[in-house]
Short mmCIF file of C-alpha atoms in Angstrom, two decimals:
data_model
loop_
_atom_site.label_atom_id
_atom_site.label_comp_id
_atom_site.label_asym_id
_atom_site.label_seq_id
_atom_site.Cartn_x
_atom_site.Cartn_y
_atom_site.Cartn_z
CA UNK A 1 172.77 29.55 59.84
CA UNK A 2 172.79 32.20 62.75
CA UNK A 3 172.61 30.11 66.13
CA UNK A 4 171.35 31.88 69.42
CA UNK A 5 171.77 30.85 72.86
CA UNK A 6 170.32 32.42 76.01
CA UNK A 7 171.42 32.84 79.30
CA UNK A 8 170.03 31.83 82.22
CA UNK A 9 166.91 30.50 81.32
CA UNK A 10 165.41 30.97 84.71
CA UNK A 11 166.39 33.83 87.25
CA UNK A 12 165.15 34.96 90.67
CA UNK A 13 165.52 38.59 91.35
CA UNK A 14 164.73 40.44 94.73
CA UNK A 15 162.81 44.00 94.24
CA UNK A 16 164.80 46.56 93.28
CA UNK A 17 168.33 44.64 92.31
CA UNK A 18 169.55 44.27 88.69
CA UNK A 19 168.90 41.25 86.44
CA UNK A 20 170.93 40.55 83.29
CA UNK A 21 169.98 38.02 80.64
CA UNK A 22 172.75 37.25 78.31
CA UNK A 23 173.19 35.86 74.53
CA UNK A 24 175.73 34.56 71.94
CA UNK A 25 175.28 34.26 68.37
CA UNK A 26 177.38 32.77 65.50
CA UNK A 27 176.71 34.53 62.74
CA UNK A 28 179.53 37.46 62.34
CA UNK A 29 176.85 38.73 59.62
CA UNK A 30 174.76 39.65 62.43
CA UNK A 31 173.94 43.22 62.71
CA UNK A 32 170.67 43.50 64.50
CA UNK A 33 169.60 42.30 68.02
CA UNK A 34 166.07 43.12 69.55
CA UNK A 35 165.42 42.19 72.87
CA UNK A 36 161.14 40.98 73.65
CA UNK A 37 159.34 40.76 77.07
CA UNK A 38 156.47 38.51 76.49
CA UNK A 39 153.82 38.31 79.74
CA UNK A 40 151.72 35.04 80.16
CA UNK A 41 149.14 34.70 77.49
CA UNK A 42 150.45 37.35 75.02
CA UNK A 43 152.35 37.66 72.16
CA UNK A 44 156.15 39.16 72.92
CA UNK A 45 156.85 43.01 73.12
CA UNK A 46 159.57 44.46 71.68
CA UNK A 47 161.57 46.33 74.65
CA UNK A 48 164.67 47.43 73.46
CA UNK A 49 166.98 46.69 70.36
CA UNK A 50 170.64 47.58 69.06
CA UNK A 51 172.65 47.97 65.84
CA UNK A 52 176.28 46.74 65.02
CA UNK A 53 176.91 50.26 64.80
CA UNK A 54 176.28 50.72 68.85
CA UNK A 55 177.78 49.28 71.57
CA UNK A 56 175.46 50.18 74.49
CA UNK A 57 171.96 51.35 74.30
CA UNK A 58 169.90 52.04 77.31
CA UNK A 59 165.96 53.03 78.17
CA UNK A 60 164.99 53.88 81.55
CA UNK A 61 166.00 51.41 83.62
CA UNK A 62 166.69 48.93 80.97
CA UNK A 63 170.26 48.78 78.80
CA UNK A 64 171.41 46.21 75.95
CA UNK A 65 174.89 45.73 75.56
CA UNK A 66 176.85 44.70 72.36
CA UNK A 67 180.53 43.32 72.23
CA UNK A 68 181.01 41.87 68.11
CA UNK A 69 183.95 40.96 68.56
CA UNK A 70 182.93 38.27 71.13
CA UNK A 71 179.66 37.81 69.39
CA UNK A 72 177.38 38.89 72.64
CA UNK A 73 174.77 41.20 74.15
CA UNK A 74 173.06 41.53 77.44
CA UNK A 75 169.79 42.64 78.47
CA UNK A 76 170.69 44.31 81.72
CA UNK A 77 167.57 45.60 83.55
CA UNK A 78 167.90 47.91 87.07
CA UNK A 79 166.10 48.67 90.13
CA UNK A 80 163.83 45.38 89.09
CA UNK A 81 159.79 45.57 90.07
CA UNK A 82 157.07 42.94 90.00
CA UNK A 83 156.00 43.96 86.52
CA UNK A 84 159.32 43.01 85.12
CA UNK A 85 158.31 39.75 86.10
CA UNK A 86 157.72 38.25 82.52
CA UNK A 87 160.26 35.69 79.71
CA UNK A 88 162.85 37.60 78.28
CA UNK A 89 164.16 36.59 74.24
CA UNK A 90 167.16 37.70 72.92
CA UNK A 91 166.89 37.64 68.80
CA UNK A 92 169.99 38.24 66.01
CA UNK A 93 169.16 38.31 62.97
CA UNK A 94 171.22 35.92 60.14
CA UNK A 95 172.04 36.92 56.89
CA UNK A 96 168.94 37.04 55.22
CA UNK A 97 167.73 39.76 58.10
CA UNK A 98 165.57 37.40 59.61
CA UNK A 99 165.31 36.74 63.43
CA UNK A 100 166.78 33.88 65.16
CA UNK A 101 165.38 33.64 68.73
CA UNK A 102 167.24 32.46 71.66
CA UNK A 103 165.68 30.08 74.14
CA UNK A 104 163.42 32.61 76.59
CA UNK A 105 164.65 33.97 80.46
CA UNK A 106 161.56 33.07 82.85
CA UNK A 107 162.17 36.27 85.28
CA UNK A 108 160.78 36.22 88.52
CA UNK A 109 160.51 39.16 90.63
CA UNK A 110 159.61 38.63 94.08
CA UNK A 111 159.04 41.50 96.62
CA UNK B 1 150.29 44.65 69.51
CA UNK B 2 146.43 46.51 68.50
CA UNK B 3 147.16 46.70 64.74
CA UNK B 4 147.69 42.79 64.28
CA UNK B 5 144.67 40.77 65.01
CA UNK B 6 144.69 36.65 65.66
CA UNK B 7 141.91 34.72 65.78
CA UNK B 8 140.80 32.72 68.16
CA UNK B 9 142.61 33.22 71.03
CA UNK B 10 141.42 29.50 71.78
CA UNK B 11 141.22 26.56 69.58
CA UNK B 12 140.25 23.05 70.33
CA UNK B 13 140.66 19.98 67.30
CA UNK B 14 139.95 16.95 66.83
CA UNK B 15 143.26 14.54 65.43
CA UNK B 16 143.13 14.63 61.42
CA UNK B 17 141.69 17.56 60.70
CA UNK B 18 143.00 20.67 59.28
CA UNK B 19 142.76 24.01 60.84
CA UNK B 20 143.26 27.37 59.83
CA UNK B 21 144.43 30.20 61.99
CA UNK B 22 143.87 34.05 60.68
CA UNK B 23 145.87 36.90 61.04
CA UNK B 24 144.93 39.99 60.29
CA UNK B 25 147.38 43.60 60.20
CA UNK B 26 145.92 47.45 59.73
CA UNK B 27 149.93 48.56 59.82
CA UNK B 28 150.40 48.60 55.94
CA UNK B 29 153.34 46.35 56.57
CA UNK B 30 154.77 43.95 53.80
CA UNK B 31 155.79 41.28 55.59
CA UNK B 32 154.56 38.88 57.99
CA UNK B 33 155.50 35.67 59.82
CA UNK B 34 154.33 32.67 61.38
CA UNK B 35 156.07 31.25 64.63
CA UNK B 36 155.67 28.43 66.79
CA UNK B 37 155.77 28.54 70.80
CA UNK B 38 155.92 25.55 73.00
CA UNK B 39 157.08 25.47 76.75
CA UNK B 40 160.20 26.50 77.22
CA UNK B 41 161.18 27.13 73.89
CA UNK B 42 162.28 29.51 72.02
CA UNK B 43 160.35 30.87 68.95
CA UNK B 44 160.49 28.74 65.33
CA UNK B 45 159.85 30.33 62.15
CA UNK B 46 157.08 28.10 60.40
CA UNK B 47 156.49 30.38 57.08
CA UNK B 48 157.16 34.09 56.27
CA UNK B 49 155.99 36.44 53.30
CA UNK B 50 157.58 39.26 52.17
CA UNK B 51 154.89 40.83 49.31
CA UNK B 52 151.32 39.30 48.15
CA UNK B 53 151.46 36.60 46.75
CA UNK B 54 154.77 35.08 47.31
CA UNK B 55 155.95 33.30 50.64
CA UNK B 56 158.82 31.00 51.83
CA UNK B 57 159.24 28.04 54.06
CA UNK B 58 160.87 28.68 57.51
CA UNK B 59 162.53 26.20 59.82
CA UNK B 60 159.52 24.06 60.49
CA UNK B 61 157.38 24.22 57.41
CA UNK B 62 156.57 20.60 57.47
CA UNK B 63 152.89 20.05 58.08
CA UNK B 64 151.76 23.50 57.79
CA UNK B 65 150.33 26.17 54.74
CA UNK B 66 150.10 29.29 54.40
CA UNK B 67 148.62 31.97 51.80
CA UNK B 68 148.96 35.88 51.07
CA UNK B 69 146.26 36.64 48.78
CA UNK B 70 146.27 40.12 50.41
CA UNK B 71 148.77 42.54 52.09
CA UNK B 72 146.81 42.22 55.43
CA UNK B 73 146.03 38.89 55.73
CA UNK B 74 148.12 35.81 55.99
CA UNK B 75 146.70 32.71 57.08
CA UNK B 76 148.01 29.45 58.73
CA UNK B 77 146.73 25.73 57.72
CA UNK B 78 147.92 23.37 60.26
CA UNK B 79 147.27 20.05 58.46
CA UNK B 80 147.00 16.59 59.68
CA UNK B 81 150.02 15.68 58.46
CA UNK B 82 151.46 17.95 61.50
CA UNK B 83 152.68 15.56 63.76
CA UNK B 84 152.45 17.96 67.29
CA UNK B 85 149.95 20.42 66.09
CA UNK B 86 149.12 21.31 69.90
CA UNK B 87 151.41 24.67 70.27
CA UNK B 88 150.89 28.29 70.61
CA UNK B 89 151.12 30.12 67.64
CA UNK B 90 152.21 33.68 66.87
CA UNK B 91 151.63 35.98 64.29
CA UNK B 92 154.46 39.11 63.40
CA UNK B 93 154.38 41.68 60.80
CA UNK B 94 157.63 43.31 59.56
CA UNK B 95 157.76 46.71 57.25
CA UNK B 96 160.03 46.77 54.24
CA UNK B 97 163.05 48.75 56.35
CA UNK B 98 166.06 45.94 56.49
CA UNK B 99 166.78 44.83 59.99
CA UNK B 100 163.14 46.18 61.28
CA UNK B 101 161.99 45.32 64.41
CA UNK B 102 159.19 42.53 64.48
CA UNK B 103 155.61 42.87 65.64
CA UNK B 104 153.62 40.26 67.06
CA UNK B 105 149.96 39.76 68.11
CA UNK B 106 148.67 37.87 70.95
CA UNK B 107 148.49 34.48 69.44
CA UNK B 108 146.62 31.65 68.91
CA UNK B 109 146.63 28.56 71.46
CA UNK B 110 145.62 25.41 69.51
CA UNK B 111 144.86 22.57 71.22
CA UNK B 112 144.51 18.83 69.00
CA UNK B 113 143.10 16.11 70.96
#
């Protein structure tokens, strides 16, 4: 079945530099890859997400990367604030279409 | 997420008894999951249903029920045959589209003393 690990799993960010969270999977089936925020005491947010079909997709100040052939994406997030502060998941799904999760990225933004 | 409801936020047990945690959805969507959370984990797939009246084990089924008697609801029965019950649990809803993004509500934090 579809494996995901997630890169780091902590990571300390000064206001307003860039933070990037990455991910392998092992499932060459893969073809979708959301990327959640989830903030202390909630349930996680869908931020962003990309198909096989694309290799970059970006919103505002936050961009996924996709590279199939090495079987990774990145979460790359600029000009970081204190409300970014949050745990990250990275998500593929396997060959049924369901989502395998990656471990979390606790994100710390300090001023 | 507004249109998927847990309840309670907060749940406190005794050891040995089952408990049942709701989920409601107003999205119209067909399918919904249960996950587990604990510290510094990742998210597990407990049960997931695709249409009323039909659901599947996920990776950590073991202990746990579930029913989907109607498109909007889909409730979790963690039994006491659930070894770590204590966990937070989330609820997602998925529509029918193939490679759909999940939705999730706020969750449920059982506690089992």
């Amino acid at each position: 079945g579809e494996n995901v690990e997630q890169h780091p799993s902590t990571l300390s960010v000064q206001e307003g530099d860039s933070a990037v969270i990455k991910c392998t999977y092992s499932d060459s089936a893969s073809n979708y890859f959301p990327w959640y925020k989830q903030e202390l005491g909630k349930g996680p947010q869908l931020i962003i997400d990309i198909r096989s079909n694309v290799g970059e997709k970006k919103d505002q100040r936050i961009a996924v990367t996709l590279n199939k052939t090495a079987k990774h994406f990145s979460l790359h997030i600029t000009e970081t604030q204190p409300e970014d502060s949050a745990v990250y998941f990275c998500a593929a799904s396997d060959s049924w279409g369901k989502l395998q999760f990656g471990a979390g990225t606790q994100v710390v933004v300090t001023p | 997420d507004g249109g998927i409801t847990q309840s309670p936020k907060y749940l406190f047990r005794k050891e040995g008894q089952n408990v049942t945690l709701s989920c409601e959805q107003n999205l119209n969507h067909d399918a919904m999951y249960w996950y587990r959370q604990d510290p510094g984990q990742g998210l597990r797939l407990i049960y997931y249903s695709q249409i009323v009246n039909d659901f599947q084990k996920g990776d950590i089924a073991e202990g746990y029920s579930v029913s989907r008697e109607k498109k909007e609801s889909f409730p979790l029965t963690v039994t006491s045959a659930q070894k770590n019950p204590t966990a937070f649990y989330l609820c997602a809803v998925q529509d029918s589209s193939y490679n759909s993004p999940l939705h999730f509500g706020n969750g449920t934090r059982l506690t089992v003393t």
